[in-house]
Coordinates of N, CA and C in Angstrom, one line a residue:
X1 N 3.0 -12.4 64.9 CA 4.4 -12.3 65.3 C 4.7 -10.8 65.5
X2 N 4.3 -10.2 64.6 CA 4.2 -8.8 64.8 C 3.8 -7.9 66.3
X3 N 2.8 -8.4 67.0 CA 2.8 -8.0 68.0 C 3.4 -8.5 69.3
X4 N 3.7 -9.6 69.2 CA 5.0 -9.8 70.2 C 6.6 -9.4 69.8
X5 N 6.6 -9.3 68.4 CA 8.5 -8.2 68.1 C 7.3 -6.9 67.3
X6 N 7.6 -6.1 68.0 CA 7.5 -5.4 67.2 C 8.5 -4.9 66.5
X7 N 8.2 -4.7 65.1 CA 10.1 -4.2 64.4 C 10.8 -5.4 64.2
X8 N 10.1 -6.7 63.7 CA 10.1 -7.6 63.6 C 10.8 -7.5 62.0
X9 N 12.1 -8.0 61.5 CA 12.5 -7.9 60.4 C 13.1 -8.8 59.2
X10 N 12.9 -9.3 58.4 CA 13.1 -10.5 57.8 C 13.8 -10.2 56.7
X11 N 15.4 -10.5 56.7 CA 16.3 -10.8 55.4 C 16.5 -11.8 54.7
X12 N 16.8 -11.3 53.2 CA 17.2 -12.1 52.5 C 19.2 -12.2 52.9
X13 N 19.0 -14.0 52.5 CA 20.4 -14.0 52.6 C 21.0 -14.7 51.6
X14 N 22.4 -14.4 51.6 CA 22.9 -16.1 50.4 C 23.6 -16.9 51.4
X15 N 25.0 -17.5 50.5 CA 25.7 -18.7 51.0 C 27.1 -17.8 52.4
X16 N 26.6 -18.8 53.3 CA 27.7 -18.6 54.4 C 28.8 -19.6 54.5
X17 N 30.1 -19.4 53.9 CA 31.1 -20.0 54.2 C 31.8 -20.3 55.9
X18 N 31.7 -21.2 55.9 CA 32.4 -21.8 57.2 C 34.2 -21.1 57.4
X19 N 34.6 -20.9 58.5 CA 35.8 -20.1 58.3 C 37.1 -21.2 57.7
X20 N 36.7 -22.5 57.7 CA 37.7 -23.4 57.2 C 37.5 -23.4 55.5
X21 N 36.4 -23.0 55.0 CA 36.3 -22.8 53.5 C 35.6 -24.3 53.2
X22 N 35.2 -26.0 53.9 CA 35.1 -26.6 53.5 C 33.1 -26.9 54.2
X23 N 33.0 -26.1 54.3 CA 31.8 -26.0 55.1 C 30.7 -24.8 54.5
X24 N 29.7 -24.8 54.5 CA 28.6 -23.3 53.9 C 27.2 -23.8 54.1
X25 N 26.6 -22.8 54.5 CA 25.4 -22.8 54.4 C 24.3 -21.6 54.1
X26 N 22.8 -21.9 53.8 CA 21.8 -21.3 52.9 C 21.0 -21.3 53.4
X27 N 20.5 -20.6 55.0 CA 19.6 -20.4 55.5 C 18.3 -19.8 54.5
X28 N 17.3 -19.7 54.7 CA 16.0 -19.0 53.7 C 16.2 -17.6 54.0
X29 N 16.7 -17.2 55.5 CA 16.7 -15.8 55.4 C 17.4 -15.6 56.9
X30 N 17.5 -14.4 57.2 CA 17.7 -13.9 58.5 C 17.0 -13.0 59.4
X31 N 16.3 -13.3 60.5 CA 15.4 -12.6 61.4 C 16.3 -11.9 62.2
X32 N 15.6 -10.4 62.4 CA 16.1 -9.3 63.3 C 15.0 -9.4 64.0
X33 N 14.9 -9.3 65.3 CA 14.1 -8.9 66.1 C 14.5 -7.5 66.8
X34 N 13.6 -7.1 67.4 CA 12.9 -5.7 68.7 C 14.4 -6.0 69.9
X35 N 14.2 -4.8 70.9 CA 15.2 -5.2 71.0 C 15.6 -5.8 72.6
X36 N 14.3 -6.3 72.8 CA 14.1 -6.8 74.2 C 14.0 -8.2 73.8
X37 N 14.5 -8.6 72.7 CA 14.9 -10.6 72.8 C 16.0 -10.5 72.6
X38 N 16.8 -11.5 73.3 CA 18.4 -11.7 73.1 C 18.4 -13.0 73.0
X39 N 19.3 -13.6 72.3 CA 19.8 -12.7 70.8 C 19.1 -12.3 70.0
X40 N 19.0 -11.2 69.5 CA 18.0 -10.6 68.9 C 18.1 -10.8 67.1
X41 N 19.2 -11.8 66.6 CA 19.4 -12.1 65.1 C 19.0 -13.8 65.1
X42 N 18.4 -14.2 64.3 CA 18.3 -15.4 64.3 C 18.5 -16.7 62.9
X43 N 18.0 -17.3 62.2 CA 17.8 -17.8 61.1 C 16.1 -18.2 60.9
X44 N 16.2 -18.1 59.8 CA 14.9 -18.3 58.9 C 14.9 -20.1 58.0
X45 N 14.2 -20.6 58.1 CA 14.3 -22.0 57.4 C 12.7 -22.3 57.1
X46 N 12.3 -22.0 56.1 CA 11.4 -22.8 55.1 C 11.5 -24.0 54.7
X47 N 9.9 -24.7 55.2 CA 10.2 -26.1 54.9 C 8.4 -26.3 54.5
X48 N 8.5 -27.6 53.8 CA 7.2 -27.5 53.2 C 6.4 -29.3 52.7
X49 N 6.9 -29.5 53.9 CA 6.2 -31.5 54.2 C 5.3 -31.5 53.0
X50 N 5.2 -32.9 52.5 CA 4.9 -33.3 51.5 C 3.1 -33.8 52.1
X51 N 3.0 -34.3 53.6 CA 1.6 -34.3 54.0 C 0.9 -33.6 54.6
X52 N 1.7 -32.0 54.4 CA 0.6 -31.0 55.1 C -0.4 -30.5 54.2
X53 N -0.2 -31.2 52.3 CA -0.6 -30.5 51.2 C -2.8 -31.0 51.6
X54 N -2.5 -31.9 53.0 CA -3.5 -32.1 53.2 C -4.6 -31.2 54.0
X55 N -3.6 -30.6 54.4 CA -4.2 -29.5 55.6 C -4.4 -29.6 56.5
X56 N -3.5 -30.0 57.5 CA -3.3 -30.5 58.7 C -3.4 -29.5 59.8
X57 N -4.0 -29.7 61.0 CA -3.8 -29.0 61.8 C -1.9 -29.2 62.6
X58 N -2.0 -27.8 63.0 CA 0.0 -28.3 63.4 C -0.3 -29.7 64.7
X59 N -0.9 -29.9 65.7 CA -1.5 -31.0 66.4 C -1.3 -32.3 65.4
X60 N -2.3 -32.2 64.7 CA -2.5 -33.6 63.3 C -0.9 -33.6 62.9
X61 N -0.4 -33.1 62.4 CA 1.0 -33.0 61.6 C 2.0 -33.6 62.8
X62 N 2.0 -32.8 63.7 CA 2.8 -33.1 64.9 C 2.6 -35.0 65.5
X63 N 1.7 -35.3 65.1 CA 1.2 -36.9 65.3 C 1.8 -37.7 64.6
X64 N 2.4 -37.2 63.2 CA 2.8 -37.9 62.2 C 4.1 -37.6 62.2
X65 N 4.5 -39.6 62.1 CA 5.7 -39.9 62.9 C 6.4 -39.5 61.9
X66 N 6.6 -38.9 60.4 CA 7.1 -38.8 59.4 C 7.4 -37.0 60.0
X67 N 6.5 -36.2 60.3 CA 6.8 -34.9 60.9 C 7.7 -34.8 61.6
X68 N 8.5 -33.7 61.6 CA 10.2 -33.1 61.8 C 9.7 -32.7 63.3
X69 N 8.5 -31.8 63.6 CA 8.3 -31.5 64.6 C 7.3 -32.5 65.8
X70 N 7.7 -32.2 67.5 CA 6.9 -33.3 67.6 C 6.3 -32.4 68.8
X71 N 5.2 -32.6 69.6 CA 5.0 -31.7 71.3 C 5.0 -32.5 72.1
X72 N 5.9 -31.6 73.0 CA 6.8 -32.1 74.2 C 6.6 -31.4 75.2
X73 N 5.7 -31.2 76.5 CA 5.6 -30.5 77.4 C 4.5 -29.5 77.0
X74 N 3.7 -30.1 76.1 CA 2.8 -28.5 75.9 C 3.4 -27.5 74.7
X75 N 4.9 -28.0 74.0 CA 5.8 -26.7 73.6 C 6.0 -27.9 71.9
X76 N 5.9 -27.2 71.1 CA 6.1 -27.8 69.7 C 7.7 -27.8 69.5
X77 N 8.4 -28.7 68.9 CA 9.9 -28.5 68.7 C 10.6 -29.3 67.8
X78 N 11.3 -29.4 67.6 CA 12.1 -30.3 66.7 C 12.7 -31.0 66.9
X79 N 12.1 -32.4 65.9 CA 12.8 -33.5 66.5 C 14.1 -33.6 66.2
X80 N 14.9 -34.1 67.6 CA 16.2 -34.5 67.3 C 17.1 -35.5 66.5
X81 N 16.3 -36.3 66.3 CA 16.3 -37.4 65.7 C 16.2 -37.2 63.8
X82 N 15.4 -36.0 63.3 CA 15.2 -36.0 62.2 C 16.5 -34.9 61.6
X83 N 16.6 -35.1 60.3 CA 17.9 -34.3 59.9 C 17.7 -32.9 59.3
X84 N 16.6 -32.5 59.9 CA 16.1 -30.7 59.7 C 16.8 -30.5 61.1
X85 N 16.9 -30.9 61.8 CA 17.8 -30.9 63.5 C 19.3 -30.5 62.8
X86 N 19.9 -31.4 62.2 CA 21.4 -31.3 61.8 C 21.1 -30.2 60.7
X87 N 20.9 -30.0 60.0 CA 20.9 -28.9 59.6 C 20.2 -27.7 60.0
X88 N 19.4 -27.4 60.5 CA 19.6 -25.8 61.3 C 20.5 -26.1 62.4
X89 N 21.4 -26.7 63.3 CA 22.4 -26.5 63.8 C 23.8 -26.4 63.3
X90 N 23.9 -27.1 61.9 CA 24.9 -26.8 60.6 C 24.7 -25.3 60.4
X91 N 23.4 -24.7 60.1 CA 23.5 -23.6 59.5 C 24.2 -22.8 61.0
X92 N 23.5 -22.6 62.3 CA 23.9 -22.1 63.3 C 25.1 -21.6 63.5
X93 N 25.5 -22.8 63.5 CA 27.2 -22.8 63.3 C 28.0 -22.4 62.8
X94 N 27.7 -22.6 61.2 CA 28.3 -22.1 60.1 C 28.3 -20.2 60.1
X95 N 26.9 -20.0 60.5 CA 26.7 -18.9 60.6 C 27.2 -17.7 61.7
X96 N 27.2 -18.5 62.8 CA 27.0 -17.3 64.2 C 25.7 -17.4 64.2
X97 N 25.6 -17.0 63.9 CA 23.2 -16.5 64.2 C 22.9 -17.5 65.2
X98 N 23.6 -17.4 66.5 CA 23.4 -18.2 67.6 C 21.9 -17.7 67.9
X99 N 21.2 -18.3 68.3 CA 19.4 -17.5 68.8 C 18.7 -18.5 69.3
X100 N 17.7 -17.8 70.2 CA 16.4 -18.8 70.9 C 15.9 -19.1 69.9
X101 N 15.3 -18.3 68.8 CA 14.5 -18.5 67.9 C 15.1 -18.5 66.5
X102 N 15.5 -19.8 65.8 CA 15.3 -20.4 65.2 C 14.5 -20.6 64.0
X103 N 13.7 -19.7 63.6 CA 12.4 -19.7 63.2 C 12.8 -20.8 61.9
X104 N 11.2 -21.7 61.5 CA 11.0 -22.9 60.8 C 9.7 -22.2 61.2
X105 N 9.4 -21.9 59.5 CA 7.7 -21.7 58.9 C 7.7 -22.4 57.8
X106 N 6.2 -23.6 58.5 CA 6.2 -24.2 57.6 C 4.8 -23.6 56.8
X107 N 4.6 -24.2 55.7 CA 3.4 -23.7 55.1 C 2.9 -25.0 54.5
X108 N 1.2 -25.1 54.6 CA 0.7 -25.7 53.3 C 0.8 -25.3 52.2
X109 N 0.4 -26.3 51.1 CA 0.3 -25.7 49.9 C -1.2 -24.4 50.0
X110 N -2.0 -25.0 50.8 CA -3.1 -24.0 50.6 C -2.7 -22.7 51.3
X111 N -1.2 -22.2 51.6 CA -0.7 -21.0 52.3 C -1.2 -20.4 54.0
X112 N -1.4 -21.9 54.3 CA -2.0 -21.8 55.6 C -0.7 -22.0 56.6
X113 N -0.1 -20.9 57.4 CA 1.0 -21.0 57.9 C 0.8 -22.1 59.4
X114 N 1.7 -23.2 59.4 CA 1.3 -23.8 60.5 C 2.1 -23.1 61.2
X115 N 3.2 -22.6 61.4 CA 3.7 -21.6 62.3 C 4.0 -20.2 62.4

């Protein structure tokens, strides 16, 4: 990632209140990017499927209809249908952190990043 942002930056964050006070959200963190991506602020969301502790290739994983993510055109994404969808568009929202990138790193347990 580092060589396509360079200056690639990753914050911690806490709870974002919605401006009606009845709404919040707890992204894992907040991404700054370089300064040739716009928008250049994004959200961070950790997630950690209960069948990658197998070791899946992201392809294998992506197959499995229980997987959040599915490929569509060649391009990995998130299913709409699954409710990791509603919630990083809750947090979006909630937040501002309008962005292309979205970032969702998932990990095995064996620390192998599928993204």
């Amino acid at each position: 990632m580092q060589k396509e942002h360079p200056g690639l930056q990753v914050e911690h964050c806490g709870l974002f209140m919605d401006k009606n006070s009845f709404l919040a959200a707890s992204p894992d963190g907040i991404v700054i990017c370089c300064n040739h991506c716009f928008p250049s602020v994004g959200l961070v969301e950790i997630n950690v499927p209960f069948f990658t502790r197998r070791d899946l290739t992201v392809k294998e994983s992506c197959e499995n209809k229980a997987f959040f993510c599915a490929i569509e055109n060649n391009s990995i994404g998130l299913k709409r249908s699954h409710h990791y969808f509603c919630q990083i568009q809750g947090q979006v929202g909630i937040t501002g952190k309008i962005g292309r990138f979205c970032l969702e790193i998932k990990r095995s347990t064996r620390g192998k990043n599928l993204f």
